[in-house]
Short mmCIF file of C-alpha atoms in Angstrom, two decimals:
data_model
loop_
_atom_site.label_atom_id
_atom_site.label_comp_id
_atom_site.label_asym_id
_atom_site.label_seq_id
_atom_site.Cartn_x
_atom_site.Cartn_y
_atom_site.Cartn_z
CA UNK A 1 16.91 19.78 -18.07
CA UNK A 2 14.35 17.36 -16.74
CA UNK A 3 14.70 15.74 -13.90
CA UNK A 4 -3.67 11.02 -2.77
CA UNK A 5 -23.23 -1.65 21.99
CA UNK A 6 -25.85 -2.32 23.38
CA UNK A 7 -26.87 -0.95 26.75
CA UNK A 8 -29.91 -0.80 29.03
CA UNK A 9 -31.53 2.28 30.41
CA UNK A 10 -33.96 2.52 33.36
CA UNK A 11 -37.73 2.63 33.02
CA UNK A 12 -39.01 6.14 32.40
CA UNK A 13 -42.47 7.66 32.13
CA UNK A 14 -43.70 8.76 28.70
CA UNK A 15 -42.57 12.44 28.85
CA UNK A 16 -39.16 11.64 30.32
CA UNK A 17 -38.75 8.79 27.85
CA UNK A 18 -39.49 11.11 24.95
CA UNK A 19 -36.98 13.66 26.22
CA UNK A 20 -34.43 10.92 26.71
CA UNK A 21 -34.94 9.49 23.21
CA UNK A 22 -34.59 12.93 21.62
CA UNK A 23 -31.41 13.59 23.57
CA UNK A 24 -30.08 10.10 22.78
CA UNK A 25 -30.70 10.61 19.07
CA UNK A 26 -29.01 13.98 19.12
CA UNK A 27 -25.96 12.54 20.88
CA UNK A 28 -25.89 9.53 18.57
CA UNK A 29 -26.05 11.68 15.46
CA UNK A 30 -23.26 13.81 16.83
CA UNK A 31 -21.08 10.83 17.79
CA UNK A 32 -21.60 8.94 14.59
CA UNK A 33 -21.25 12.15 12.59
CA UNK A 34 -17.94 12.83 14.26
CA UNK A 35 -16.82 9.28 13.54
CA UNK A 36 -17.81 9.61 9.92
CA UNK A 37 -16.04 12.93 9.62
CA UNK A 38 -12.99 11.33 11.21
CA UNK A 39 -12.98 8.62 8.58
CA UNK A 40 -13.37 11.20 5.85
CA UNK A 41 -10.55 13.23 7.33
CA UNK A 42 -8.30 10.17 7.50
CA UNK A 43 -9.20 9.16 3.98
CA UNK A 44 -8.61 12.63 2.54
CA UNK A 45 -5.42 13.87 4.03
CA UNK A 46 -5.98 17.54 3.30
CA UNK A 47 -2.91 19.65 3.23
CA UNK A 48 -3.38 23.37 3.74
CA UNK A 49 -1.52 25.81 1.56
CA UNK A 50 -0.90 29.52 1.61
CA UNK A 51 -1.17 32.05 -1.14
CA UNK A 52 2.01 34.04 -1.56
CA UNK A 53 1.52 37.64 -2.56
CA UNK A 54 4.05 40.03 -4.00
CA UNK A 55 4.57 42.91 -6.37
CA UNK A 56 5.09 42.44 -10.07
CA UNK A 57 6.02 45.51 -12.14
CA UNK A 58 4.90 47.66 -9.21
CA UNK A 59 1.46 45.99 -8.84
CA UNK A 60 0.54 43.77 -5.92
CA UNK A 61 -0.96 40.31 -6.61
CA UNK A 62 -2.30 38.53 -3.51
CA UNK A 63 -2.39 35.10 -5.22
CA UNK A 64 0.93 35.04 -6.98
CA UNK A 65 1.95 31.52 -5.95
CA UNK A 66 0.81 28.46 -3.96
CA UNK A 67 3.12 27.65 -1.04
CA UNK A 68 3.13 24.22 0.60
CA UNK A 69 4.73 23.26 3.94
CA UNK A 70 7.70 20.88 3.49
CA UNK A 71 10.04 18.94 5.78
CA UNK A 72 13.69 18.25 4.96
CA UNK A 73 15.47 15.48 6.88
CA UNK A 74 15.19 16.25 10.59
CA UNK A 75 16.10 19.93 10.11
CA UNK A 76 14.36 22.49 12.27
CA UNK A 77 12.76 25.33 10.36
CA UNK A 78 9.58 26.75 8.96
CA UNK A 79 10.09 25.45 5.40
CA UNK A 80 7.82 26.06 2.41
CA UNK A 81 8.07 25.34 -1.33
CA UNK A 82 6.12 26.61 -4.32
CA UNK A 83 3.63 24.14 -5.89
CA UNK A 84 4.44 24.41 -9.60
CA UNK A 85 2.94 21.82 -11.97
CA UNK A 86 4.65 23.59 -14.83
CA UNK A 87 7.97 22.26 -13.51
CA UNK A 88 8.25 18.55 -14.29
CA UNK A 89 10.63 17.86 -11.37
CA UNK A 90 10.76 18.93 -7.73
CA UNK A 91 13.88 20.82 -6.65
CA UNK A 92 15.56 22.18 -3.56
CA UNK A 93 17.44 25.48 -3.78
CA UNK A 94 21.12 25.17 -2.91
CA UNK A 95 21.53 28.68 -1.51
CA UNK A 96 18.56 28.26 0.82
CA UNK A 97 19.64 24.82 2.07
CA UNK A 98 23.39 25.02 2.44
CA UNK A 99 23.69 26.78 5.83
CA UNK A 100 21.56 24.13 7.52
CA UNK A 101 24.42 21.60 7.16
CA UNK A 102 27.78 21.63 8.98
CA UNK A 103 29.82 21.98 5.80
CA UNK A 104 29.59 21.93 2.01
CA UNK A 105 31.42 18.60 1.98
CA UNK A 106 28.76 17.11 4.30
CA UNK A 107 25.95 18.46 2.17
CA UNK A 108 27.41 17.25 -1.13
CA UNK A 109 27.89 13.83 0.46
CA UNK A 110 24.08 13.60 0.54
CA UNK A 111 23.88 14.19 -3.25
CA UNK A 112 24.56 11.93 -6.21
CA UNK A 113 27.32 14.14 -7.58
CA UNK A 114 28.16 11.59 -10.30
CA UNK A 115 24.83 12.53 -11.95
CA UNK A 116 25.62 16.21 -12.37
CA UNK A 117 23.54 18.05 -15.01
CA UNK A 118 23.79 21.56 -16.42
CA UNK A 119 20.79 23.37 -17.86
CA UNK A 120 20.78 25.64 -20.91
CA UNK A 121 20.85 28.56 -18.44
CA UNK A 122 23.96 27.16 -16.81
CA UNK A 123 22.27 25.99 -13.64
CA UNK A 124 23.94 22.94 -12.09
CA UNK A 125 21.84 20.21 -10.49
CA UNK A 126 22.32 16.88 -8.72
CA UNK A 127 19.84 14.15 -7.77
CA UNK A 128 19.31 13.63 -4.06
CA UNK A 129 20.91 10.53 -2.51
CA UNK A 130 20.36 10.87 1.23
CA UNK A 131 18.08 13.91 1.65
CA UNK A 132 14.52 13.20 2.68
CA UNK A 133 11.80 15.58 1.49
CA UNK A 134 8.11 15.41 2.36
CA UNK A 135 5.13 17.66 1.66
CA UNK A 136 2.96 17.44 4.72
CA UNK A 137 2.28 13.71 5.09
CA UNK A 138 3.26 13.04 1.48
CA UNK A 139 6.87 11.92 0.78
CA UNK A 140 8.59 13.26 -2.29
CA UNK A 141 11.20 10.73 -3.38
CA UNK A 142 12.47 12.09 -6.69
CA UNK A 143 13.89 15.57 -6.64
CA UNK A 144 16.98 17.57 -7.46
CA UNK A 145 19.34 19.97 -5.70
CA UNK A 146 20.06 23.20 -7.63
CA UNK A 147 23.48 24.58 -6.95
CA UNK A 148 23.82 28.30 -6.27
CA UNK A 149 20.09 28.91 -6.72
CA UNK A 150 17.59 30.69 -4.50
CA UNK A 151 18.09 33.15 -1.65
CA UNK A 152 20.68 32.34 0.98
CA UNK A 153 19.37 32.08 4.53
CA UNK A 154 21.79 33.70 7.00
CA UNK A 155 23.05 31.43 9.77
CA UNK A 156 21.55 33.63 12.47
CA UNK A 157 18.10 33.25 10.87
CA UNK A 158 17.98 29.49 10.31
CA UNK A 159 15.70 28.84 13.29
CA UNK A 160 13.68 32.04 13.21
CA UNK A 161 9.88 31.57 12.88
CA UNK A 162 9.69 33.19 9.45
CA UNK A 163 8.93 31.03 6.47
CA UNK A 164 11.93 29.83 4.48
CA UNK A 165 11.41 29.31 0.75
CA UNK A 166 13.35 26.09 0.08
CA UNK A 167 12.37 25.05 -3.41
CA UNK A 168 9.66 23.90 -5.85
CA UNK A 169 7.34 20.93 -5.81
CA UNK A 170 6.90 19.90 -9.43
CA UNK A 171 4.70 17.60 -11.48
CA UNK A 172 6.55 14.40 -10.64
CA UNK A 173 4.95 14.76 -7.14
CA UNK A 174 1.55 14.00 -8.70
CA UNK A 175 2.68 11.40 -11.25
CA UNK A 176 0.00 8.67 -11.69
CA UNK A 177 -1.98 10.20 -8.78
CA UNK A 178 -5.25 12.05 -8.35
CA UNK A 179 -4.82 15.67 -7.25
CA UNK A 180 -7.70 17.53 -5.62
CA UNK A 181 -7.27 21.29 -5.32
CA UNK A 182 -9.81 23.13 -3.23
CA UNK A 183 -8.68 26.63 -4.13
CA UNK A 184 -11.32 28.61 -2.20
CA UNK A 185 -10.48 26.78 1.05
CA UNK A 186 -6.73 26.71 0.46
CA UNK A 187 -6.13 22.97 0.59
CA UNK A 188 -5.11 20.02 -1.54
CA UNK A 189 -4.98 16.26 -1.19
CA UNK A 190 -3.47 13.39 -3.16
CA UNK A 191 -5.19 10.03 -3.86
CA UNK A 192 -3.72 6.90 -5.38
CA UNK A 193 -6.83 6.30 -7.47
CA UNK A 194 -10.10 8.08 -8.26
CA UNK A 195 -12.86 7.09 -5.85
CA UNK A 196 -16.62 7.10 -6.33
CA UNK A 197 -17.18 10.26 -4.28
CA UNK A 198 -15.08 12.52 -6.47
CA UNK A 199 -16.02 10.72 -9.67
CA UNK A 200 -19.65 11.61 -8.97
CA UNK A 201 -18.85 15.27 -8.30
CA UNK A 202 -17.01 16.10 -11.51
CA UNK A 203 -17.57 16.21 -15.23
CA UNK A 204 -14.19 15.25 -16.66
CA UNK A 205 -12.55 16.10 -19.96
CA UNK A 206 -9.91 13.93 -21.55
CA UNK A 207 -6.43 15.42 -21.47
CA UNK A 208 -2.82 14.68 -22.32
CA UNK A 209 0.12 14.13 -19.99
CA UNK A 210 3.60 15.00 -21.21
CA UNK A 211 6.61 14.59 -18.87
CA UNK A 212 4.25 14.41 -15.87
CA UNK A 213 2.59 17.70 -16.86
CA UNK A 214 -1.11 17.79 -17.82
CA UNK A 215 -2.38 19.54 -20.93
CA UNK A 216 -6.03 20.66 -21.26
CA UNK A 217 -8.07 20.93 -24.50
CA UNK A 218 -9.42 24.48 -24.39
CA UNK A 219 -11.85 25.43 -27.11
CA UNK A 220 -11.03 28.92 -28.41
CA UNK A 221 -12.83 30.34 -31.42
CA UNK A 222 -14.40 26.94 -31.93
CA UNK A 223 -11.01 25.21 -32.20
CA UNK A 224 -9.36 22.93 -29.66
CA UNK A 225 -6.00 24.22 -28.42
CA UNK A 226 -3.77 22.17 -26.15
CA UNK A 227 -2.85 24.33 -23.12
CA UNK A 228 -0.65 23.19 -20.21
CA UNK A 229 -2.16 23.55 -16.74
CA UNK A 230 0.50 25.31 -14.66
CA UNK A 231 -0.07 26.06 -10.96
CA UNK A 232 3.07 28.19 -11.08
CA UNK A 233 1.30 30.68 -13.36
CA UNK A 234 -1.26 31.97 -10.89
CA UNK A 235 -1.76 35.44 -12.28
CA UNK A 236 -2.20 34.45 -15.94
CA UNK A 237 -5.58 32.91 -16.92
CA UNK A 238 -4.12 32.25 -20.35
CA UNK A 239 -0.52 32.68 -21.56
CA UNK A 240 0.14 32.01 -25.25
CA UNK A 241 1.89 33.06 -28.44
CA UNK A 242 1.06 36.29 -30.26
CA UNK A 243 -0.60 34.49 -33.19
CA UNK A 244 -3.31 32.94 -31.02
CA UNK A 245 -3.48 36.07 -28.83
CA UNK A 246 -4.33 38.18 -31.87
CA UNK A 247 -7.34 36.00 -32.70
CA UNK A 248 -8.97 36.09 -29.29
CA UNK A 249 -8.33 39.54 -27.70
CA UNK A 250 -9.54 43.10 -28.16
CA UNK A 251 -6.83 44.47 -30.43
CA UNK A 252 -8.17 48.01 -30.00
CA UNK A 253 -7.26 47.85 -26.35
CA UNK A 254 -3.84 49.17 -25.32
CA UNK A 255 -1.91 46.09 -24.16
CA UNK A 256 -1.16 45.78 -20.47
CA UNK A 257 2.51 45.04 -19.66
CA UNK A 258 4.15 42.98 -16.94
CA UNK A 259 7.73 41.96 -16.39
CA UNK A 260 7.91 38.66 -14.56
CA UNK A 261 10.75 36.48 -13.26
CA UNK A 262 11.04 33.04 -14.92
CA UNK A 263 13.82 30.95 -13.42
CA UNK A 264 16.11 33.90 -12.97
CA UNK A 265 15.23 35.56 -16.29
CA UNK A 266 13.13 38.70 -16.72
CA UNK A 267 10.32 38.07 -19.22
CA UNK A 268 8.13 40.82 -20.67
CA UNK A 269 4.42 39.88 -21.07
CA UNK A 270 1.61 41.69 -22.86
CA UNK A 271 -2.06 41.29 -21.95
CA UNK A 272 -5.48 42.25 -23.27
CA UNK A 273 -9.13 41.32 -22.62
CA UNK A 274 -10.33 38.06 -24.19
CA UNK A 275 -13.33 38.64 -26.46
CA UNK A 276 -13.69 35.04 -27.67
CA UNK A 277 -15.53 32.38 -25.69
CA UNK A 278 -13.20 29.89 -24.02
CA UNK A 279 -14.48 26.48 -22.99
CA UNK A 280 -13.03 23.55 -21.02
CA UNK A 281 -15.34 20.78 -22.24
CA UNK A 282 -18.84 22.11 -21.53
CA UNK A 283 -17.55 24.48 -18.83
CA UNK A 284 -17.41 28.08 -20.09
CA UNK A 285 -14.53 29.91 -18.53
CA UNK A 286 -15.08 33.44 -17.30
CA UNK A 287 -13.89 36.49 -19.19
CA UNK A 288 -10.29 37.37 -18.38
CA UNK A 289 -7.07 38.56 -19.96
CA UNK A 290 -4.84 36.61 -22.30
CA UNK A 291 -1.12 37.23 -22.31
CA UNK A 292 1.70 36.60 -24.70
CA UNK A 293 5.47 36.93 -24.80
CA UNK A 294 8.13 37.07 -27.43
CA UNK A 295 10.66 35.32 -25.17
CA UNK A 296 12.35 32.70 -27.31
CA UNK A 297 13.04 30.25 -24.47
CA UNK A 298 9.35 30.10 -23.47
CA UNK A 299 8.10 29.94 -27.07
CA UNK A 300 10.53 27.12 -27.84
CA UNK A 301 9.33 25.35 -24.69
CA UNK A 302 5.66 25.55 -25.82
CA UNK A 303 6.59 24.31 -29.26
CA UNK A 304 8.60 21.37 -27.91
CA UNK A 305 5.73 20.42 -25.58
CA UNK A 306 3.18 20.61 -28.40
CA UNK A 307 1.12 23.26 -26.66
CA UNK A 308 -0.10 26.73 -27.50
CA UNK A 309 0.72 28.02 -23.99
CA UNK A 310 -0.33 27.67 -20.36
CA UNK A 311 -3.32 28.31 -18.14
CA UNK A 312 -3.06 28.68 -14.38
CA UNK A 313 -4.95 29.04 -11.16
CA UNK A 314 -6.64 32.32 -12.11
CA UNK A 315 -9.48 30.63 -14.01
CA UNK A 316 -10.25 28.44 -10.99
CA UNK A 317 -9.79 30.61 -7.90
CA UNK A 318 -13.43 29.87 -6.84
CA UNK A 319 -13.44 26.19 -7.82
CA UNK A 320 -12.48 22.73 -6.65
CA UNK A 321 -10.59 20.98 -9.45
CA UNK A 322 -9.77 17.28 -9.72
CA UNK A 323 -6.92 16.02 -11.88
CA UNK A 324 -6.46 12.31 -12.60
CA UNK A 325 -2.92 12.12 -13.96
CA UNK A 326 -2.97 8.36 -14.43
CA UNK A 327 -6.10 8.36 -16.56
CA UNK A 328 -5.44 11.77 -18.10
CA UNK A 329 -8.57 13.60 -16.97
CA UNK A 330 -9.29 17.08 -15.61
CA UNK A 331 -12.52 18.33 -14.12
CA UNK A 332 -14.23 21.05 -12.12
CA UNK A 333 -16.57 20.12 -9.27
CA UNK A 334 -20.16 20.86 -10.32
#
């Protein structure tokens, strides 16, 4: 299922004049600096995000997912959604949303129920008709409502200060845009087009975009492999099939094992240390673990997308990355 004056001052003697000039310059630099920073701030509407941490197979990961603040209609609540570029559409979770409306009939009146779709996993979805969703200052116009999905928020907790996980912001949010992700400082921004400032900061590699999702050409064992960049896969530097995994990892090492949740399904993953050099253009990626699965749904998905797997945030935790979806380019700030 598919679905960015002039003024006069009094006469002063030499010493006082010097002191005045120094002070004037200091104030001027500060004022003009503040104005310039204000322009930069207005131009780059940075949106802060939070890392979500949780346990997977009994182990705690502090950077499991990127969570963005969202607004839904004029509803009151501390709403967040996962930023997942591996999902080609944005979605709201029906179970999380339903108690914020007076009745199911009222809620479904805001949906385009004539466009009902059912996924292979049996999940029912509808396009939004009269629900407004925004991510910070950025509106998200095309998204879906997933029926009976997510955790229900009890009626007595709707207005509590705790964060409410309402859905997923997918790759359609960045379609034909420029995405800047400052991972060390926990912020992102969206531009309509690449500007000279960021173009001068980054060495780009040419990529592919399929169904709004970007694919990177990673060089592994001297061969280019198309790998999807997936912000929803924070803990996996590289996730692939067993055939490629066998050629790049230490096979003498006992595989690590994790069981992760993938859209309601438990998926077993096996990991080992990468011994091959991995490059993104001329940028050598740090040593990490590669993972594989034998889950048919995921392997079929990779095959259908024409990729050998996914890479996520883990390779870039200490970097600022710039993705130009319109011109199909990906880069790391020098």
